Coordinates of N, CA, C and O and ligand atoms in Angstrom, one line a residue:
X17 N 115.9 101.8 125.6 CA 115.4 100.4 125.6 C 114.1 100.3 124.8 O 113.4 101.3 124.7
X18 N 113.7 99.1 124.2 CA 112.4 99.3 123.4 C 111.7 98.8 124.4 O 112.1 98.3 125.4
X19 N 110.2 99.0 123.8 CA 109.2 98.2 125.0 C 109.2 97.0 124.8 O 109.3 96.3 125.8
X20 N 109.2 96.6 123.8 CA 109.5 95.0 123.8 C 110.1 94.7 124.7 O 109.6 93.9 125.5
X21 N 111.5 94.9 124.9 CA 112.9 94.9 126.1 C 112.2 95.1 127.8 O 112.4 94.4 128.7
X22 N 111.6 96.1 127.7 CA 110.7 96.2 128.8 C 109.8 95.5 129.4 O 109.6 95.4 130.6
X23 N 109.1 94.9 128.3 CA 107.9 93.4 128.8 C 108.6 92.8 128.9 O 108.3 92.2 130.0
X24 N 109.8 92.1 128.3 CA 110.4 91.1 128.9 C 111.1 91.3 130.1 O 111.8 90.4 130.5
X25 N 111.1 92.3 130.7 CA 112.3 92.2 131.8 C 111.2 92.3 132.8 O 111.7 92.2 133.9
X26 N 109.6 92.5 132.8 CA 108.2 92.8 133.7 C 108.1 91.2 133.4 O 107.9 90.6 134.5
X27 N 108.1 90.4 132.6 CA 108.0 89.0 132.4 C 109.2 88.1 133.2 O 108.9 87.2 133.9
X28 N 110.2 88.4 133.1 CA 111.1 87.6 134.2 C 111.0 88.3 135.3 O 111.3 87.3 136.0
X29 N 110.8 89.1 136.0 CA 110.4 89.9 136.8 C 109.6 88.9 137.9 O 110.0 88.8 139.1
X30 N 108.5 88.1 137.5 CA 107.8 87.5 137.7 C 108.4 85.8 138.8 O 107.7 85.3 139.7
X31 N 109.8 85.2 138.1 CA 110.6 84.7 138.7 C 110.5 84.9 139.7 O 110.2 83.8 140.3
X32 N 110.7 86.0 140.6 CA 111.0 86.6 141.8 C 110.0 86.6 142.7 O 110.3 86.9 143.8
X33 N 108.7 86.2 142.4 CA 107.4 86.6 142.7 C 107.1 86.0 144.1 O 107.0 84.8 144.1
X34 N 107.0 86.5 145.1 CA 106.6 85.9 146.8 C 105.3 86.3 146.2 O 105.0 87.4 145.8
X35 N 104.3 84.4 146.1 CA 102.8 84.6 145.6 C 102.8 83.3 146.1 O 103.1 82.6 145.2
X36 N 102.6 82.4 147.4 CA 102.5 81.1 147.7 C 100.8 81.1 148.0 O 100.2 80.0 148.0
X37 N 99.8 82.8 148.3 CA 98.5 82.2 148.7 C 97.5 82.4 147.7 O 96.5 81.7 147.7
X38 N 98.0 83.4 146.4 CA 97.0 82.9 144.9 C 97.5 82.7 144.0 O 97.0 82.7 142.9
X39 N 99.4 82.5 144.2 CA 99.7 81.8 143.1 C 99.4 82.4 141.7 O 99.0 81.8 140.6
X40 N 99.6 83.5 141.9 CA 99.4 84.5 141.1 C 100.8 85.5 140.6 O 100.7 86.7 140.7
X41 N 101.8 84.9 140.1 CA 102.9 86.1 140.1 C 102.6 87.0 138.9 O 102.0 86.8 137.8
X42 N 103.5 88.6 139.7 CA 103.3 89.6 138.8 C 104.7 89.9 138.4 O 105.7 89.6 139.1
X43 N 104.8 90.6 137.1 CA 106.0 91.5 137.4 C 106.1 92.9 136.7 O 105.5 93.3 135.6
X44 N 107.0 93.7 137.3 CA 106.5 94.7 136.4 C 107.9 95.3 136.1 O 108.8 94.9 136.8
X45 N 108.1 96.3 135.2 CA 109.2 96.7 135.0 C 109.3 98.5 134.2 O 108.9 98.7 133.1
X46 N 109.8 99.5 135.0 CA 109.9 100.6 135.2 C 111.3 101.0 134.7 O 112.4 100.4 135.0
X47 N 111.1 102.2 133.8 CA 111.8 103.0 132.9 C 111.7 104.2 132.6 O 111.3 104.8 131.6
X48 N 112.5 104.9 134.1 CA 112.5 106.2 134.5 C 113.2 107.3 133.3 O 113.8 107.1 132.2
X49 N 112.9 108.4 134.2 CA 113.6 109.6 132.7 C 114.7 109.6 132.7 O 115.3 110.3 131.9
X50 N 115.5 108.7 133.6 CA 117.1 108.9 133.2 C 117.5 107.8 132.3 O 118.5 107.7 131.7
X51 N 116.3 106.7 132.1 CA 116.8 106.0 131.0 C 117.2 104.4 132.3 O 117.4 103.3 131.8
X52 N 117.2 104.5 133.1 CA 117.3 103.3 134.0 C 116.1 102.8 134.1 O 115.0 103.4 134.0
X53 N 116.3 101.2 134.3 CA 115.1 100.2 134.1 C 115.3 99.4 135.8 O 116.4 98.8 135.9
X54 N 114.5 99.4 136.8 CA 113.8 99.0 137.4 C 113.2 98.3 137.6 O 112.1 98.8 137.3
X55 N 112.9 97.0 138.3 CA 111.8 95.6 138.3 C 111.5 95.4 139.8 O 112.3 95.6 140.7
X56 N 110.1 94.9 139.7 CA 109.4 94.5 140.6 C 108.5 93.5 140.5 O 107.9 93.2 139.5
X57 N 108.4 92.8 142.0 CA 107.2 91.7 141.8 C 106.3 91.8 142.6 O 106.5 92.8 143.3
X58 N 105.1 91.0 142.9 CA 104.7 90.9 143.8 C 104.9 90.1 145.5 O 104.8 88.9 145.4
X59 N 105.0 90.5 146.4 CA 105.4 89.9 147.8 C 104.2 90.0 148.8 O 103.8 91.0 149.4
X60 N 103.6 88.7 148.9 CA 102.7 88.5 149.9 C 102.7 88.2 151.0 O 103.8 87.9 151.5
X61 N 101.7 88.2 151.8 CA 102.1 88.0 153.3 C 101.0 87.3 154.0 O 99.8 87.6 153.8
X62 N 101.2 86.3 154.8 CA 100.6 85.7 155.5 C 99.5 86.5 156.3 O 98.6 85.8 156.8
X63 N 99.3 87.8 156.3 CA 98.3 88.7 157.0 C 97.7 89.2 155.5 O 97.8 90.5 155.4
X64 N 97.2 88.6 154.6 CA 96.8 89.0 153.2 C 97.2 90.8 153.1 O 98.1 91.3 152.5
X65 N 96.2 91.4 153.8 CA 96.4 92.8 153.2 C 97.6 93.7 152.9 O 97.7 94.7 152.2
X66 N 99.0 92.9 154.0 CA 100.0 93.6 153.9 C 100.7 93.5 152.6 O 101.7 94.2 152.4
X67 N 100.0 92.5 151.6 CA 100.6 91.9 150.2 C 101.0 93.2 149.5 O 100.5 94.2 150.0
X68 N 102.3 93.6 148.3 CA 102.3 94.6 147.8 C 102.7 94.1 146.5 O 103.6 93.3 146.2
X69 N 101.8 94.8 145.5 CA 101.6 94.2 144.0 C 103.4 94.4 143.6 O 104.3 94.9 144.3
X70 N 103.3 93.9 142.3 CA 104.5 94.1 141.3 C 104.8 95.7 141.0 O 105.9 96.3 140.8
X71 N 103.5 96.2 141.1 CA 104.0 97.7 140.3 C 104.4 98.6 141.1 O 105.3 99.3 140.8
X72 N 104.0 98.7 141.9 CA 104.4 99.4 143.3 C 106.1 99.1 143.8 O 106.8 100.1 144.3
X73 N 106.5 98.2 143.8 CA 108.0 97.6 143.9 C 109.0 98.0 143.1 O 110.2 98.3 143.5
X74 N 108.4 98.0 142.0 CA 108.9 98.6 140.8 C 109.2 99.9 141.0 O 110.3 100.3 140.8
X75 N 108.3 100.6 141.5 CA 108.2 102.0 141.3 C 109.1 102.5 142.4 O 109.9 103.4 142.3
X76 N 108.8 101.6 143.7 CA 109.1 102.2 144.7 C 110.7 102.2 144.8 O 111.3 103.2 145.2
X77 N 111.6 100.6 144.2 CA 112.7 100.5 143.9 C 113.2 101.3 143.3 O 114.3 101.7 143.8
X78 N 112.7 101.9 141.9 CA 113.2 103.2 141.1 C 113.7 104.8 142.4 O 114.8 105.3 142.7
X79 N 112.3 105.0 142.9 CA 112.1 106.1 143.9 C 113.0 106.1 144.7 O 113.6 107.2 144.9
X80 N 113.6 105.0 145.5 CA 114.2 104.9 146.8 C 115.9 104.9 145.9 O 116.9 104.5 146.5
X81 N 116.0 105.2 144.6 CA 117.4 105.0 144.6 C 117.6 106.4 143.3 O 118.3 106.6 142.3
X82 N 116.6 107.3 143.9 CA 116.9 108.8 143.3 C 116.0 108.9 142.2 O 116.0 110.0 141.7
X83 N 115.2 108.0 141.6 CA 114.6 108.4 140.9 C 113.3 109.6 140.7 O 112.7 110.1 141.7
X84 N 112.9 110.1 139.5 CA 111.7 110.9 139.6 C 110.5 110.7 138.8 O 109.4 110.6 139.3
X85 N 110.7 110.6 137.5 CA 109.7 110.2 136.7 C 109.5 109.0 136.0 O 110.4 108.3 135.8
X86 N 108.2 108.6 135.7 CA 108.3 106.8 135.2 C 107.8 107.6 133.5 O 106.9 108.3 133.1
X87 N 109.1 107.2 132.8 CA 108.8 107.1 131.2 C 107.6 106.0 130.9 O 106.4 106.1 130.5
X88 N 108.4 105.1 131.1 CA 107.6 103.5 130.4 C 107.4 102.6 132.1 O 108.2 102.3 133.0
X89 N 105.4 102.0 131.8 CA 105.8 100.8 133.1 C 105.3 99.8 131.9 O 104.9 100.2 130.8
X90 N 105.2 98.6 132.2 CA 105.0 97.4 131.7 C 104.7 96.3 132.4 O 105.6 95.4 132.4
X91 N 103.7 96.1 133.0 CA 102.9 94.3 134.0 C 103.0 93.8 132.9 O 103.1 94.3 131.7
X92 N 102.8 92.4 133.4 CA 103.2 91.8 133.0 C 102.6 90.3 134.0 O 103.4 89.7 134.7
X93 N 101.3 90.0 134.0 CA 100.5 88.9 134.9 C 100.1 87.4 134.4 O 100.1 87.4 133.1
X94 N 99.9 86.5 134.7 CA 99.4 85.2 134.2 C 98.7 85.1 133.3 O 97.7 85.9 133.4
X95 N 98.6 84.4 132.0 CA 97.3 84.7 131.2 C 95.9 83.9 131.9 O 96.0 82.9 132.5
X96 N 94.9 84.6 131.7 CA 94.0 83.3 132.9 C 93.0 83.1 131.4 O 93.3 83.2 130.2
X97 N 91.8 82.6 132.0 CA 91.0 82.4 130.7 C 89.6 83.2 131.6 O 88.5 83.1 131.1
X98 N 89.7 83.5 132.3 CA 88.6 84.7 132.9 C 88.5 86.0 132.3 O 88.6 86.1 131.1
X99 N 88.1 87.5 133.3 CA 88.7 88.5 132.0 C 89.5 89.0 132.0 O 90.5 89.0 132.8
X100 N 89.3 89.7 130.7 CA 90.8 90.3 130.7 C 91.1 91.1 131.3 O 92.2 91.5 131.0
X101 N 90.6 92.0 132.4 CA 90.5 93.2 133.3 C 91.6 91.9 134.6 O 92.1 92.8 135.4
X102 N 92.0 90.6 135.0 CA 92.8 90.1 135.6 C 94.1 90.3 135.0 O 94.9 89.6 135.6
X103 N 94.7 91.2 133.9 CA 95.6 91.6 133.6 C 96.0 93.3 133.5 O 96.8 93.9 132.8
X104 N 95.0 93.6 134.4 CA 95.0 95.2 134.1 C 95.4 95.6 135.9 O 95.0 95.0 136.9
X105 N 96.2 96.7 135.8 CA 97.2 97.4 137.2 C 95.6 97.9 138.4 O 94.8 98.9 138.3
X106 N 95.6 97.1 139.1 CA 94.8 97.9 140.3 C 95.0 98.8 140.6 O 96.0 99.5 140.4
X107 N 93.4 99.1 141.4 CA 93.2 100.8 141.5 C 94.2 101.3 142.3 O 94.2 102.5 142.0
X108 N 95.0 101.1 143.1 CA 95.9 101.5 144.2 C 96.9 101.5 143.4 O 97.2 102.7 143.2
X109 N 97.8 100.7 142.6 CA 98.8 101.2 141.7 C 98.6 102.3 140.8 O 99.3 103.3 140.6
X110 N 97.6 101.8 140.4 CA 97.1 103.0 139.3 C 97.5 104.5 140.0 O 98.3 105.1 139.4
X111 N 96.9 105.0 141.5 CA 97.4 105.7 141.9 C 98.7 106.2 142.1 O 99.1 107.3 141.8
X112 N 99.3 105.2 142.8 CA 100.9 105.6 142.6 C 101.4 105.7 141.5 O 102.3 106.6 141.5
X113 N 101.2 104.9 139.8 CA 101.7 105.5 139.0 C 101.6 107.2 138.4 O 102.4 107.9 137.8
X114 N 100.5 107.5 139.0 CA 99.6 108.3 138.7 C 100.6 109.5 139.5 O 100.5 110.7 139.1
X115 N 101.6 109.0 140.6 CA 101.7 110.2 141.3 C 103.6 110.0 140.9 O 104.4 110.6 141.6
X116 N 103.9 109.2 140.0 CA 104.8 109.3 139.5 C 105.5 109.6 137.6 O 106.5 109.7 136.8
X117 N 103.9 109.5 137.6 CA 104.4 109.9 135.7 C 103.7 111.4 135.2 O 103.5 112.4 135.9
X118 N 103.6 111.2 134.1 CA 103.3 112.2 133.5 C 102.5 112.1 132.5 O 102.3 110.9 132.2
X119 N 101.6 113.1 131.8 CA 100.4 112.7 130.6 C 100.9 111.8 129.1 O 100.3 111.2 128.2
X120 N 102.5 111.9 129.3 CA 103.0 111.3 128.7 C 103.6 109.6 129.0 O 104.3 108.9 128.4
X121 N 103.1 109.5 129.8 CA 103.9 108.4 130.4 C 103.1 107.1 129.7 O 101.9 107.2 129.4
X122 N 103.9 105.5 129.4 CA 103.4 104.8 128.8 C 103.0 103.7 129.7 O 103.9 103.6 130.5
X123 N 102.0 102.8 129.9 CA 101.6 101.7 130.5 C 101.3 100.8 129.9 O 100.1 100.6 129.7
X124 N 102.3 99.9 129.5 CA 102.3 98.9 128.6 C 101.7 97.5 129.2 O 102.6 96.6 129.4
X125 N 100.7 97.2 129.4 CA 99.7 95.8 129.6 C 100.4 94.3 128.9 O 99.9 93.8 127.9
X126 N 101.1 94.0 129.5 CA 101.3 92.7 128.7 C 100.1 91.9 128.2 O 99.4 91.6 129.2
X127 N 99.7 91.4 127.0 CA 98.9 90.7 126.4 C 97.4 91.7 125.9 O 96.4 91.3 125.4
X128 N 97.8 93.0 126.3 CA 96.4 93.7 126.4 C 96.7 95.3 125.2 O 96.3 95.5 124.1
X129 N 97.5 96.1 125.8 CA 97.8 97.3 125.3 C 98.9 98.2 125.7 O 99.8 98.0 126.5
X130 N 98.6 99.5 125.0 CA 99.4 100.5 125.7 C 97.9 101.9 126.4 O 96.9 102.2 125.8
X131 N 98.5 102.2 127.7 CA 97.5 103.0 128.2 C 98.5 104.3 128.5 O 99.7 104.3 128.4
X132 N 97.7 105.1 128.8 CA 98.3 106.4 129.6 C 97.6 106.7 130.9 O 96.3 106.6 130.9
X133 N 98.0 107.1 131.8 CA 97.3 106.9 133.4 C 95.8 107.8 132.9 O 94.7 107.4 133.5
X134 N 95.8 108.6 132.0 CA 94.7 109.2 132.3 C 93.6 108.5 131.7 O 92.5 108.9 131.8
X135 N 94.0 107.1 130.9 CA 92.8 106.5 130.7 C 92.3 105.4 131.7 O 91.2 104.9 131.8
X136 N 93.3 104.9 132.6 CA 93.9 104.1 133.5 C 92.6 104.7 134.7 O 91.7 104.0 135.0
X137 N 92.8 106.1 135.2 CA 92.6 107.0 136.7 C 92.6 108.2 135.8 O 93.4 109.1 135.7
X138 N 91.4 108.0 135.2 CA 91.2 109.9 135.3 C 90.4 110.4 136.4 O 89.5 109.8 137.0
X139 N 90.9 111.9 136.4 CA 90.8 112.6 137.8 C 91.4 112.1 138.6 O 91.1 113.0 139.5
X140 N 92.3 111.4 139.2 CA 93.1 111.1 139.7 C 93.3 111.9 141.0 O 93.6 113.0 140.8
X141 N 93.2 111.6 142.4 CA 93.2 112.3 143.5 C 94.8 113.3 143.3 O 95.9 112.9 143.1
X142 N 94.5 114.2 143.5 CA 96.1 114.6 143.5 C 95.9 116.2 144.6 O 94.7 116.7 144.8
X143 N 97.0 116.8 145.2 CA 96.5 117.7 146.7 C 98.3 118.6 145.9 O 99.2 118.2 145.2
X144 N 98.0 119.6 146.6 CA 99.4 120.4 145.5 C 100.4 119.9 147.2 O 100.1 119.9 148.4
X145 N 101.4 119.6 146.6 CA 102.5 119.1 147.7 C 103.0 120.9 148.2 O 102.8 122.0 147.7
X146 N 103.5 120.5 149.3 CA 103.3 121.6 150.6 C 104.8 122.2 150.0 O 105.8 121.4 150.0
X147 N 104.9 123.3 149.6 CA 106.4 123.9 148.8 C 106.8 123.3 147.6 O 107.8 123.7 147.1
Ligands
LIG9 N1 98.7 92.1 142.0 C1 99.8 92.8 141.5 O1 101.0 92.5 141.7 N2 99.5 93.9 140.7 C2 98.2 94.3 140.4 O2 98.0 95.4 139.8 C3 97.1 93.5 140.8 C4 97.3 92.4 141.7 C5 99.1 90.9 142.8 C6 98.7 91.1 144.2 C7 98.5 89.6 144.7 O3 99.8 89.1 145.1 C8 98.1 88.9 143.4 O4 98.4 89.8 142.3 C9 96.6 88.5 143.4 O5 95.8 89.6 143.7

């Protein structure tokens, strides 16, 4: 799939968006090493903190159906007219992407760029998994 194909599918993605308290939809869209593409939105909750972004859905949807590595992610958020850092993956995603890609992995910013986690979260907390 090209990235182009990928922002758009992080762009309708957004359709799906449970965002009724900042009205804010996200979407993102994940493109594991087997070549399968994956979407996610954001889903909020009346108890704010339980909210869980677009990228994390994405990822987690991938994960929960055998997946292992993220090739390509791609958000994909509102344009606002504030800054442009309101289009860039929070620090908590950043993490989970972080604990699912690779130095190669692409993070494609709709309206912004392409990043790699390690410019994203370098140093990145990581603990060697137990076996
Ligand atoms: N949000 C995401 O989906 N991804 C991010 O990386 C940043 C924030 C969502 C969470 C919440 O529903 C809304 O954007 C406003 O913070």
């Amino acid at each position: 799939m090209k990235n182009d194909e990928l922002i758009i599918q992080a762009r309708d993605a957004k359709d799906f968006s449970y965002s009724p308290y900042s009205n804010f939809p996200v979407g993102a869209a994940v493109e594991m090493d087997s070549g399968k593409v994956f979407t996610g939105t954001n889903i909020e909750n009346a108890s704010y903190g339980l909210t869980i972004c677009a990228e994390r859905v994405a990822i987690f949807n991938a994960i929960s159906q055998g997946e292992s590595r993220i090739k390509r992610i791609a958000v994909s958020c509102p344009p606002t007219e504030g800054s442009a850092n309101s289009l860039m993956p929070c620090g908590a995603c950043r993490q989970v992407i972080a604990e699912f890609s690779t130095p190669a992995t692409i993070i494609t910013v709709d309206g912004v760029g392409e990043f790699k986690i390690n410019d994203l979260l370098p140093q990145a907390f990581e603990i060697q998994p137990d076996q």
